[in-house]
Amino acid sequence: MTGPAVGQHRKVGLVSTSTLLRVRGLVAGLTACTLFVGQLVLSQASAGAVSDEPPAGDKFEQITLAFGPDQVGEALALAVLPDGRVLHTSRDGRVFLSEEGVGTTVAARIPVYRHDEEGLQGIAVPPDFAQSRWVYVMYAPRLDTPEDDPTTPGVNEGDAPSEGSAEDFEPYKSETYVSRFRLEGDVMDRASEQTVLKIPADRGLCCHVGGDLNFDGAGNLLISTGDDTNPFSSDGYTPIDERPNRNPAYDAQRTSANTNDLRGKILRIRPTADGGYTIPEGNLFGSNGKYPDVDAAKVRPEIYAMGFRNPFRFSVDPKTGWLHVGEYGPDAATESDTRGPSGLVEVNQIREAGNYGWPYCSGPNLNFDDYDFATGQSGPEFNCDAPVNESPNNTGLRELPPAEHPWIWYDGDTVHYDGKSTDEFGSGGEAPMGGPVYRFDPELASDTKFPAYFDGHFFMGDWSRGWMKEIEIGAEGQPARINPFFDSGTMAAPMDFEFGPDGSLYVVDYGSASYGGMYAGGSPDAAVYKINHVDGSRAPTARVSADRTSGTAPLTVAFSSAGSRDPEGDPLTYSWDFDGDGSTDATDADPTHTYGGNGTFTSRLTVTDGAGRTGTATERIVVGNDRPTVTIKRPANGGVYDYGDRLSFEVEVTDPQDGAVDCGRVRVETALGHNEHAHGDQSFTGCTGTVTVPAAWEPDTQSSFYVISASYTDDGGAEGTPALTGSDAAVLQPRTKQAEHFSRQSGVKVLEASDPQGGGGRAVGELEDGDHVSYEPVDLTGIDRLDLRVAAGSLGGEIEVRADAPDGPLLGSAEVPGNLGARSWTTVQAPVRDPGGSHELFLVFRNPLVPPTPVAADSMMVVNSIEFAGTGLNSPPTAQASATPTSGAAPLTVEFTGRGSDPEGDALSYHWDFGVPEEGADTATARYTYTRPGSHTAVLTVTDAQGNAERDTVEISVAEGRTRSRR
């Protein structure tokens, strides 16, 4: 069967079966061999025979190399050195060096610009590292980009304007560096920095700045860059806003589709000894490229592949030189017949230079419409076979190479590859991470290397869904079979992976606190792991925690080994070295130790199983300095926002050594949550201020949230003790939440739904008595009730709203009457009380008469969405009414004065009702003359920009006027 007509139009809704049939031939045109870097590359068939089944999961062990924010920060990328040590990066500029059985140190602190997603990104070492000692990193240098001024809490100078003139945008134009540093021992020498490549950057707005680094076997450096484009005003579809007063950072045509720009690309260069680079053969443009005869002034020869939104992770097959790239697509929940495809993501196999379509095409070359953001009208569909870039922000070629087809693509719970559509990727958010291709070396003397079965197999992960898969590559290079990989592992969000010189797989795990980790210093369970293949007993896993990790001497610390375990269930013995001198100080599982003097100590736990295999973990203890305590006082963690809300924040910082805290050093950051991860939004400095929640960055059918985080780094303590950072984060909930976007559930299933009021086509159902879902965190401040969108079954039931547990305190309930006829959708209300503070909110579905499913699969109800009714986080203003005089004889002229203030600093409007029908004034001060006696209640209403109102009253007493007697 032939492939689809390139540029083929979409149908509304999820891609239809007929569409799938038409794209099943998409890999048919891929060749079995290709010219790469001037050499003939044989097909994957040369890898030899492939075993039928993968090794069992119990043949793998997971070794912890670094664990927790102090050892990994916000865990992003790694590079394995030839001696097995691992360099790994944190967005805040730290480069860590971890060694199995030894521990983790900080190899470098690179000053970085922090706003939205910027900071330190990818890391790689070249094939000649043993001789050159160069380490390559991608980062955002500080430079002179405007930053927030803490003395102006109502204004954030670090945010680029969304609209204005070229002069307004110019201060935020900057660069991202790809630099190299020499590693001397355990330290990267900052003074040795050579900036190899500078990539344009538009700062002060989100999103997709990069980036990954990898070397191929020929010594070429490959660099992935995102489209550097704000997608949150495009209704989830392609961001191509060309309005003349709009910040160009809302138009991805200026980057991904621009042949004269390095963003939205995979770049390919060959570093030279002097810190520069040359262009290898086989790139997309240039004299020795795929298209050599184009206008050289309108192309960048560094471009190998273009047309990407966010090729965040990729790898290079060490044998073939082929790239495997995880690529992100649009955010929309549903396809639109007038805008384009919904949220499709891709895995691309790149054998030669090409264009991968964004922002004109996505998935199996489903095309977007040329939408006019000024008029709100859709124009013609883009032609994926012959895309044309007519954006006024384009500085490159007008006519572009044809869009290539993806190797794998998936949407929702369906993955499409090699003519098949299956559910092998499960469901959830879509965050593909392109991992390595394994190459088995029979000559390698290693007890932990992966077996020959995996030779030529591609490993990938999904950061949002939390899994890793290994994919067999067929004789023609096609994805032949998808297999689960190491499901028994404890990784929460695989971020980066690389095979080491020992044949083991090294993995960066971002951790489970995906939405908060980005701006709160890292997830508590973020880690770097080594995965070994073993034939015998597997090594145990050690875990260390401490009730205190900093303080002044004498410092008593209670240690815990909770979480340590042996895969075979063997009992463990414990050996503690509290001060790093190599001797055993305790053998209890949970000992206590007192540090008598100042210093920085590495406490090490070694656990040993019955077979004599060991696992180690470390915890840093700083004596002589206390970690700052950072608390976000407002907004409330789990509070409810509306899009466009102005929310006040207050951060409290205490530090015993610093004393009075300089609020100018308190960093506050916000992030736009989306499908279990977050994109940076705004950055502030100061203990107080206001943030404006942006207009909806995606439809309310998506799993959205908003994050506010704060951090403070102190001045250090006693001599020789390091500076420490404290942080806190608040996760805020949207007004409307889809029921299927739960934190936890018991007994429910996510079903297709057809509510005429929308909801993304999903609901929770197949309920039995006691089944439940939960949402966390939730703070019901300002919330009066929950409006629940439901469709009753024949029996109906009750929805209980409870705090912290399915049988926790009852906060409210709603009856759902049974429906004996055809099912119809309705809204039921559950008035709720606020228990105070942040909680896990449970919806418990009750009806003891409902029989077990599937006997009566939906005889109770299905639930589509929850709306939190009330003011939520946007606090109403204050109102104070006064009058002079408040009593007297008629006619009585009264001067009224109204005062108000708004916690978020919104502009206020005033209205006076004088207590007399149809008499009032819309000013803060007013005058009114009462002509008739009586008691009158004058009411002042103060309203903020969000429509929240507060009232105050003043009583006016008017006596009957005196009558002059006649003489």
PDB file of N, CA and C in Angstrom, residues 892-925:
ATOM      1  N   LEU A 892     -31.081  66.916  54.733  1.00  0.00           N
ATOM      2  CA  LEU A 892     -29.768  66.619  55.294  1.00  0.00           C
ATOM      3  C   LEU A 892     -28.809  66.281  54.151  1.00  0.00           C
ATOM      4  N   THR A 893     -27.789  67.108  54.003  1.00  0.00           N
ATOM      5  CA  THR A 893     -26.778  66.861  52.965  1.00  0.00           C
ATOM      6  C   THR A 893     -25.619  66.094  53.594  1.00  0.00           C
ATOM      7  N   VAL A 894     -25.315  64.926  53.016  1.00  0.00           N
ATOM      8  CA  VAL A 894     -24.301  64.023  53.565  1.00  0.00           C
ATOM      9  C   VAL A 894     -23.161  63.868  52.551  1.00  0.00           C
ATOM     10  N   GLU A 895     -21.944  63.985  53.061  1.00  0.00           N
ATOM     11  CA  GLU A 895     -20.744  63.720  52.264  1.00  0.00           C
ATOM     12  C   GLU A 895     -20.288  62.278  52.522  1.00  0.00           C
ATOM     13  N   PHE A 896     -20.284  61.465  51.469  1.00  0.00           N
ATOM     14  CA  PHE A 896     -19.893  60.055  51.588  1.00  0.00           C
ATOM     15  C   PHE A 896     -18.452  59.877  51.082  1.00  0.00           C
ATOM     16  N   THR A 897     -17.684  59.053  51.809  1.00  0.00           N
ATOM     17  CA  THR A 897     -16.306  58.732  51.410  1.00  0.00           C
ATOM     18  C   THR A 897     -16.130  57.213  51.402  1.00  0.00           C
ATOM     19  N   GLY A 898     -15.688  56.681  50.280  1.00  0.00           N
ATOM     20  CA  GLY A 898     -15.421  55.250  50.164  1.00  0.00           C
ATOM     21  C   GLY A 898     -13.937  54.991  49.968  1.00  0.00           C
ATOM     22  N   ARG A 899     -13.452  53.999  50.654  1.00  0.00           N
ATOM     23  CA  ARG A 899     -12.053  53.607  50.510  1.00  0.00           C
ATOM     24  C   ARG A 899     -11.985  52.103  50.242  1.00  0.00           C
ATOM     25  N   GLY A 900     -11.030  51.707  49.456  1.00  0.00           N
ATOM     26  CA  GLY A 900     -10.853  50.284  49.174  1.00  0.00           C
ATOM     27  C   GLY A 900      -9.413  49.974  48.827  1.00  0.00           C
ATOM     28  N   SER A 901      -9.038  48.736  48.975  1.00  0.00           N
ATOM     29  CA  SER A 901      -7.717  48.271  48.555  1.00  0.00           C
ATOM     30  C   SER A 901      -7.863  46.848  48.051  1.00  0.00           C
ATOM     31  N   ASP A 902      -6.961  46.456  47.156  1.00  0.00           N
ATOM     32  CA  ASP A 902      -7.029  45.126  46.574  1.00  0.00           C
ATOM     33  C   ASP A 902      -5.707  44.409  46.812  1.00  0.00           C
ATOM     34  N   PRO A 903      -5.736  43.181  47.361  1.00  0.00           N
ATOM     35  CA  PRO A 903      -4.480  42.470  47.654  1.00  0.00           C
ATOM     36  C   PRO A 903      -3.614  42.257  46.429  1.00  0.00           C
ATOM     37  N   GLU A 904      -4.262  42.135  45.268  1.00  0.00           N
ATOM     38  CA  GLU A 904      -3.494  41.900  44.050  1.00  0.00           C
ATOM     39  C   GLU A 904      -3.151  43.197  43.321  1.00  0.00           C
ATOM     40  N   GLY A 905      -3.593  44.331  43.866  1.00  0.00           N
ATOM     41  CA  GLY A 905      -3.271  45.607  43.236  1.00  0.00           C
ATOM     42  C   GLY A 905      -4.139  45.955  42.054  1.00  0.00           C
ATOM     43  N   ASP A 906      -5.289  45.273  41.876  1.00  0.00           N
ATOM     44  CA  ASP A 906      -6.171  45.572  40.754  1.00  0.00           C
ATOM     45  C   ASP A 906      -6.764  46.972  40.890  1.00  0.00           C
ATOM     46  N   ALA A 907      -7.094  47.568  39.748  1.00  0.00           N
ATOM     47  CA  ALA A 907      -7.855  48.812  39.754  1.00  0.00           C
ATOM     48  C   ALA A 907      -9.248  48.534  40.320  1.00  0.00           C
ATOM     49  N   LEU A 908      -9.781  49.478  41.075  1.00  0.00           N
ATOM     50  CA  LEU A 908     -11.057  49.292  41.760  1.00  0.00           C
ATOM     51  C   LEU A 908     -12.103  50.251  41.218  1.00  0.00           C
ATOM     52  N   SER A 909     -13.342  49.781  41.232  1.00  0.00           N
ATOM     53  CA  SER A 909     -14.481  50.651  40.914  1.00  0.00           C
ATOM     54  C   SER A 909     -15.380  50.731  42.138  1.00  0.00           C
ATOM     55  N   TYR A 910     -16.117  51.859  42.259  1.00  0.00           N
ATOM     56  CA  TYR A 910     -16.924  52.129  43.447  1.00  0.00           C
ATOM     57  C   TYR A 910     -18.361  52.416  43.039  1.00  0.00           C
ATOM     58  N   HIS A 911     -19.263  51.990  43.884  1.00  0.00           N
ATOM     59  CA  HIS A 911     -20.674  52.335  43.681  1.00  0.00           C
ATOM     60  C   HIS A 911     -21.330  52.576  45.027  1.00  0.00           C
ATOM     61  N   TRP A 912     -22.019  53.717  45.113  1.00  0.00           N
ATOM     62  CA  TRP A 912     -22.795  54.051  46.311  1.00  0.00           C
ATOM     63  C   TRP A 912     -24.278  53.857  46.032  1.00  0.00           C
ATOM     64  N   ASP A 913     -24.968  53.141  46.928  1.00  0.00           N
ATOM     65  CA  ASP A 913     -26.431  53.073  46.967  1.00  0.00           C
ATOM     66  C   ASP A 913     -26.841  53.819  48.230  1.00  0.00           C
ATOM     67  N   PHE A 914     -27.554  54.945  48.085  1.00  0.00           N
ATOM     68  CA  PHE A 914     -27.838  55.807  49.223  1.00  0.00           C
ATOM     69  C   PHE A 914     -28.994  55.318  50.085  1.00  0.00           C
ATOM     70  N   GLY A 915     -29.554  54.160  49.729  1.00  0.00           N
ATOM     71  CA  GLY A 915     -30.672  53.648  50.514  1.00  0.00           C
ATOM     72  C   GLY A 915     -31.996  54.263  50.116  1.00  0.00           C
ATOM     73  N   VAL A 916     -31.989  54.930  48.994  1.00  0.00           N
ATOM     74  CA  VAL A 916     -33.192  55.558  48.443  1.00  0.00           C
ATOM     75  C   VAL A 916     -33.374  55.000  47.039  1.00  0.00           C
ATOM     76  N   PRO A 917     -34.557  54.502  46.692  1.00  0.00           N
ATOM     77  CA  PRO A 917     -34.742  53.877  45.376  1.00  0.00           C
ATOM     78  C   PRO A 917     -34.214  54.737  44.235  1.00  0.00           C
ATOM     79  N   GLU A 918     -33.434  54.062  43.400  1.00  0.00           N
ATOM     80  CA  GLU A 918     -32.923  54.644  42.165  1.00  0.00           C
ATOM     81  C   GLU A 918     -31.987  55.825  42.397  1.00  0.00           C
ATOM     82  N   GLU A 919     -31.394  55.888  43.552  1.00  0.00           N
ATOM     83  CA  GLU A 919     -30.438  56.957  43.828  1.00  0.00           C
ATOM     84  C   GLU A 919     -29.085  56.335  44.148  1.00  0.00           C
ATOM     85  N   GLY A 920     -28.040  56.760  43.462  1.00  0.00           N
ATOM     86  CA  GLY A 920     -26.707  56.233  43.694  1.00  0.00           C
ATOM     87  C   GLY A 920     -25.662  57.023  42.958  1.00  0.00           C
ATOM     88  N   ALA A 921     -24.401  56.593  43.097  1.00  0.00           N
ATOM     89  CA  ALA A 921     -23.281  57.261  42.421  1.00  0.00           C
ATOM     90  C   ALA A 921     -22.167  56.249  42.200  1.00  0.00           C
ATOM     91  N   ASP A 922     -21.435  56.402  41.081  1.00  0.00           N
ATOM     92  CA  ASP A 922     -20.357  55.486  40.728  1.00  0.00           C
ATOM     93  C   ASP A 922     -18.996  56.140  40.955  1.00  0.00           C
ATOM     94  N   THR A 923     -18.826  56.745  42.118  1.00  0.00           N
ATOM     95  CA  THR A 923     -17.573  57.394  42.492  1.00  0.00           C
ATOM     96  C   THR A 923     -17.221  57.017  43.918  1.00  0.00           C
ATOM     97  N   ALA A 924     -15.940  57.143  44.259  1.00  0.00           N
ATOM     98  CA  ALA A 924     -15.530  56.814  45.627  1.00  0.00           C
ATOM     99  C   ALA A 924     -16.084  57.813  46.627  1.00  0.00           C
ATOM    100  N   THR A 925     -16.144  59.097  46.240  1.00  0.00           N
ATOM    101  CA  THR A 925     -16.750  60.113  47.106  1.00  0.00           C
ATOM    102  C   THR A 925     -18.014  60.624  46.439  1.00  0.00           C
TER     103      THR A 925
END
